[in-house]
Coordinates of C-alpha atoms and ligand atoms in Angstrom, one line a residue:
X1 CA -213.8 37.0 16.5
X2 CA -217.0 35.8 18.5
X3 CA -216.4 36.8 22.5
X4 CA -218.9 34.6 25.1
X5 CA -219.3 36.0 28.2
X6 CA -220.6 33.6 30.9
X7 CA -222.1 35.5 33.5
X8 CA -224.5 36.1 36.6
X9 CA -224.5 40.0 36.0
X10 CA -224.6 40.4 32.0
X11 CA -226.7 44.3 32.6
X12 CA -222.8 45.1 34.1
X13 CA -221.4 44.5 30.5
X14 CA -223.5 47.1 28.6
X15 CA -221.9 50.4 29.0
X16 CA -218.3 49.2 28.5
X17 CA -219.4 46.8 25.3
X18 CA -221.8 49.9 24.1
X19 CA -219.3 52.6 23.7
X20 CA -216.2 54.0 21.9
X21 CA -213.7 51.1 20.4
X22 CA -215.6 48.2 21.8
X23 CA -218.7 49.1 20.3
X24 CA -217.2 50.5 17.1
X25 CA -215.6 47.1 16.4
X26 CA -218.8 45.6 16.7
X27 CA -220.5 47.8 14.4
X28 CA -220.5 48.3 10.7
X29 CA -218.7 51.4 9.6
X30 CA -218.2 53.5 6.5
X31 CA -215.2 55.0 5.5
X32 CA -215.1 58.2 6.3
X33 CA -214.0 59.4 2.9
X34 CA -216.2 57.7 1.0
X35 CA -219.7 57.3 4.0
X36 CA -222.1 56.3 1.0
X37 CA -220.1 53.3 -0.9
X38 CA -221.5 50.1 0.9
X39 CA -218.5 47.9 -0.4
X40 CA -216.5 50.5 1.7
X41 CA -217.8 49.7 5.3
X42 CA -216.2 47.5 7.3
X43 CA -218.0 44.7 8.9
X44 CA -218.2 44.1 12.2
X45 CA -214.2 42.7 13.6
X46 CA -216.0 41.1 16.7
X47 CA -219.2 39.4 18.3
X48 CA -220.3 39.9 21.5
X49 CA -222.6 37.6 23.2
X50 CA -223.7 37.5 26.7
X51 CA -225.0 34.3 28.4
X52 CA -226.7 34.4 31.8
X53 CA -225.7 31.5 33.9
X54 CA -228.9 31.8 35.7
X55 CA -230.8 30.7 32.6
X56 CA -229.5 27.7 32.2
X57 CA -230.5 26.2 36.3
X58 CA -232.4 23.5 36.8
X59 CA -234.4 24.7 40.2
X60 CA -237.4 26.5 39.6
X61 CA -236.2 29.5 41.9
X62 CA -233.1 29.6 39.5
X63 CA -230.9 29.4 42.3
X64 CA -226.6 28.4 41.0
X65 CA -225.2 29.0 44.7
X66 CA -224.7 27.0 47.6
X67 CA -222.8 27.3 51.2
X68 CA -219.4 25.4 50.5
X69 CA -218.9 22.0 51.8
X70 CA -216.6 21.7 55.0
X71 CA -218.5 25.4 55.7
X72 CA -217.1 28.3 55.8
X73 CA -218.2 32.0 54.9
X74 CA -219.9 32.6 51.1
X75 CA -221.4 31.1 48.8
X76 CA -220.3 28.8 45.8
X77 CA -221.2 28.3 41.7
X78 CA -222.6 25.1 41.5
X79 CA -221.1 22.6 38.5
X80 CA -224.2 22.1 36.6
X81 CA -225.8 25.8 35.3
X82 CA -221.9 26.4 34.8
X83 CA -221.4 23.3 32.4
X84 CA -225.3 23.5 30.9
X85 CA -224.4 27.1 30.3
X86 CA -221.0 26.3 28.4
X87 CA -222.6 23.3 26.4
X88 CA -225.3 25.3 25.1
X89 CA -223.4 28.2 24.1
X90 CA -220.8 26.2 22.7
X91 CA -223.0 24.5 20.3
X92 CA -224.2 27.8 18.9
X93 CA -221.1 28.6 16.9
X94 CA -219.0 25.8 15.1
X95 CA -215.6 27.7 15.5
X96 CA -214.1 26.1 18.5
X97 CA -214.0 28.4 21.6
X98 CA -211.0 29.1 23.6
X99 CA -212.3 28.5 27.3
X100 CA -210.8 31.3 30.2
X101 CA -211.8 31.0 33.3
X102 CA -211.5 34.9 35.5
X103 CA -209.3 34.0 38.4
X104 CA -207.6 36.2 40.9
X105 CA -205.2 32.2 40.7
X106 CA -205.1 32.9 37.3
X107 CA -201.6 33.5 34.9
X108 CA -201.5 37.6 35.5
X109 CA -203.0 39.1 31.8
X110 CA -200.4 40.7 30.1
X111 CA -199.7 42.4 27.0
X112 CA -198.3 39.2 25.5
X113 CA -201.1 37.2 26.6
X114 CA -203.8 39.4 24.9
X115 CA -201.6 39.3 21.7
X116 CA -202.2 35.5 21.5
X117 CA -205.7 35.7 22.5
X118 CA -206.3 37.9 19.6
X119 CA -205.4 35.6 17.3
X120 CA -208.2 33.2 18.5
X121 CA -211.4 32.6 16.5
X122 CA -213.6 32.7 19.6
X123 CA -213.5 33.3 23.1
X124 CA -215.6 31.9 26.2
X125 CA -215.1 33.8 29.1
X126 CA -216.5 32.5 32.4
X127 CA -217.0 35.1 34.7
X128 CA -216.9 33.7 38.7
X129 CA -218.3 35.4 41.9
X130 CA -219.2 34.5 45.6
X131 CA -216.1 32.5 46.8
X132 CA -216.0 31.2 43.3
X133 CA -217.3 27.8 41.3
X134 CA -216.9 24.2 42.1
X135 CA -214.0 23.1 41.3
X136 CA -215.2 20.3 39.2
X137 CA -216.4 21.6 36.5
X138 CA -213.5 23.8 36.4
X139 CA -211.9 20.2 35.8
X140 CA -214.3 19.0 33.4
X141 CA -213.9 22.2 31.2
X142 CA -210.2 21.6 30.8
X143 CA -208.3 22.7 28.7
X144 CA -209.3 26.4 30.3
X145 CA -207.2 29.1 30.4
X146 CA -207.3 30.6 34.2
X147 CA -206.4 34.5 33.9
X148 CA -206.1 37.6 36.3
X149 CA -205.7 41.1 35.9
X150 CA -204.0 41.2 38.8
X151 CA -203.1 40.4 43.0
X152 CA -206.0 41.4 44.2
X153 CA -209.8 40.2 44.6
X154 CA -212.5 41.4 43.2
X155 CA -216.3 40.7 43.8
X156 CA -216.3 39.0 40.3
X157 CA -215.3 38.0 37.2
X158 CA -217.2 41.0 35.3
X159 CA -214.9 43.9 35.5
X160 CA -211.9 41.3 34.6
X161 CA -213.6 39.9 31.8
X162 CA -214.1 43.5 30.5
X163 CA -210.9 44.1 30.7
X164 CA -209.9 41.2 29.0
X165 CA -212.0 41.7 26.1
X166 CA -210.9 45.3 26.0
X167 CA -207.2 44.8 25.8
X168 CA -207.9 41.4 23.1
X169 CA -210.8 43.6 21.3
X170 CA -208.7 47.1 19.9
X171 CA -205.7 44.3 18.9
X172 CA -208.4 43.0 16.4
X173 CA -207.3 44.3 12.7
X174 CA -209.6 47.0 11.7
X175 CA -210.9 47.7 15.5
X176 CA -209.2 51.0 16.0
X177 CA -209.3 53.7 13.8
X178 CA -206.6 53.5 10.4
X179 CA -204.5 56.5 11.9
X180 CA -204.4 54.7 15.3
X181 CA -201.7 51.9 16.2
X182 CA -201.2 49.6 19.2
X183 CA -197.5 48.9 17.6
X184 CA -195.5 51.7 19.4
X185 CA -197.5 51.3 22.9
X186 CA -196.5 50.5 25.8
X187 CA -195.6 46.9 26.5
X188 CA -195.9 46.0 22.7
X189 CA -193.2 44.1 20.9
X190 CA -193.0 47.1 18.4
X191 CA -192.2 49.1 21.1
X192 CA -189.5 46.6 22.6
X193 CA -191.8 45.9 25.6
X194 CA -191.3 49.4 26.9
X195 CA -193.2 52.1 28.0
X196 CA -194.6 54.8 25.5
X197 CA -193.2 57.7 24.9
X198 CA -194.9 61.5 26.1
X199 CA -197.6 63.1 23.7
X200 CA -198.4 66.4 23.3
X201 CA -200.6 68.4 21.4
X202 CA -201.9 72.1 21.1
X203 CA -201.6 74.7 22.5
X204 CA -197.9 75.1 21.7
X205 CA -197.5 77.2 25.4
X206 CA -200.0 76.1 28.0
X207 CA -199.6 77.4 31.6
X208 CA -195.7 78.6 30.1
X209 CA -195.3 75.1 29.7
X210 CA -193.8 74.6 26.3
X211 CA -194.0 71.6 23.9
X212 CA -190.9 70.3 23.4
X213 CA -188.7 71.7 20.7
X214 CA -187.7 68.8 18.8
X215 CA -191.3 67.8 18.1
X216 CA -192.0 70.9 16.0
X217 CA -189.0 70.5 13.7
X218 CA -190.4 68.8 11.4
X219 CA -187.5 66.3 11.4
X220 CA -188.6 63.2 11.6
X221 CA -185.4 61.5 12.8
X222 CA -184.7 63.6 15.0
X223 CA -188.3 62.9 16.4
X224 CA -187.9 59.3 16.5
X225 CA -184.5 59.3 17.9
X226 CA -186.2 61.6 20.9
X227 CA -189.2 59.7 21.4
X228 CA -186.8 56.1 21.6
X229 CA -184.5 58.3 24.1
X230 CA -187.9 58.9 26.4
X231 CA -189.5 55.4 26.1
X232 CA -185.8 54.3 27.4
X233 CA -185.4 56.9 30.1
X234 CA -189.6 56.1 31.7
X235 CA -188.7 52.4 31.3
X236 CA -185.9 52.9 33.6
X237 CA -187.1 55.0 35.6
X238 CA -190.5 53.6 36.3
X239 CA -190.2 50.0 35.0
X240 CA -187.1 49.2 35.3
X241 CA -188.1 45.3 35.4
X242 CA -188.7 45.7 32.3
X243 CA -185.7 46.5 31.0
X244 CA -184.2 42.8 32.1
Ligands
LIG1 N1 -212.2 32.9 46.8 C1 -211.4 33.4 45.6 C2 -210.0 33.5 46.0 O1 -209.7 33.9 47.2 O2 -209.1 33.2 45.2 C3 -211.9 34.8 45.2 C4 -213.3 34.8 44.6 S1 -213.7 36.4 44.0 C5 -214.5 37.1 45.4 C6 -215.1 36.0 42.9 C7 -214.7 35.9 41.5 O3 -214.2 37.1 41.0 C8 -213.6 34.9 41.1 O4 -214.1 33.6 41.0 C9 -213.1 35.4 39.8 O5 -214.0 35.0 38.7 C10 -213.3 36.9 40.0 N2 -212.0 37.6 40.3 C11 -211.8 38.3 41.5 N3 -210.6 38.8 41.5 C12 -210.1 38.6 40.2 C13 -208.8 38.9 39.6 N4 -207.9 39.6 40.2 N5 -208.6 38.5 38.3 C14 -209.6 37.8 37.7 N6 -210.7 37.4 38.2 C15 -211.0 37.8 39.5

């Protein structure tokens, strides 16, 4: 998958892109049990590419905001670095890109959503700020996908669009490790849609807090029956919404 990021603050994208499963899925890696066989490392399962909106302005003091029409406080993205920025990045790649648009307005990202928008080829993420862009060249970009992560505002698009490509990213087959799984989390159609089960690990007795019995028995019904049994009971108790 190639992800584009449209952006005014690309520097914010660094440490979250750089490190752990968002990096590793961009990287080439070996297999652990054999590190030296090159026909053994996995390419890279996604591209990351960072466009600064800025770039593409056609003022010489690079300027892409302007005091809204009507007035009014802040500041707004002006239509033409957005769609110069778009065009040009567009036209680097041939896959067609899937356009998103980072909106508090936006359908609210869930885990369903992400699950289609791994399946995509390529990604274009536009990340807004200041009140937000004109709203023609939202227009002229249709068909684009308007998403939030959520009811509230943010100062921009960044942290959403990072959390986007986060929760699209370690769907990707091959981004997280071989004994790791997104089918039994929470949320995922494995799962039923509800919340994980509790995980423990060692010590056995920590603070005389013990682990519970049924997951040292080595029976791996019994196990499965239990974990199912406390998926069911958080669901309800926490989510119950979704339970309907
Ligand atoms: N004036 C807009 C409104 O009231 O709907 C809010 C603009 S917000 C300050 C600036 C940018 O941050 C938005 O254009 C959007 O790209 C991004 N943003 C803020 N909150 C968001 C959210 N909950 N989900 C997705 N994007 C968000």
């Amino acid at each position: 998958m190639r992800i584009d990021v449209l952006t005014l603050f690309p520097e914010m994208f660094s440490g979250v892109l750089g490190s752990s499963i968002l990096k590793r899925a961009a990287d080439h890696v070996s297999d652990p049990a054999d590190p030296h066989d090159p026909a053994k490392v996995r390419p890279p399962v996604v591209e990351y590419h960072l466009t600064n909106i800025r770039d593409y302005t056609d003022n010489k003091h690079n300027k892409v905001d302007r005091p809204p029409f009507g007035g009014g406080p802040g500041m707004v993205i002006q239509c033409q670095p957005v769609w110069d920025a778009v065009m040009a990045v567009e036209a680097q790649d041939a896959r067609r890109a899937t356009r998103i648009l980072t909106s508090p307005q936006g359908e609210p990202l869930t885990q369903s959503i992400a699950d289609e928008l791994a399946t995509h080829d390529r990604l274009l993420i536009i990340a807004g700020h200041y009140e937000g862009i004109d709203q023609r060249v939202i227009d002229k970009l249709a068909p684009i996908r308007k998403v939030s992560i959520g009811d509230y505002v943010l100062s921009g698009g960044e942290l959403p669009a990072m959390v986007m490509i986060d929760s699209i990213v370690r769907l990707l087959p091959g981004a997280l490790g071989d004994d790791t799984s997104t089918e039994h989390e929470s949320f995922a159609a494995g799962a039923d849609g509800l919340l994980d089960y509790p995980h423990y690990t060692k010590p056995r007795t920590w603070m005389d807090m013990e682990v519970p019995e049924v997951l040292l028995s080595g029976n791996h019904a019994a196990i499965e029956q239990w974990r199912k049994e406390q998926a069911m009971e958080r669901t309800r108790q926490r989510r119950p919404d979704l339970l309907k």
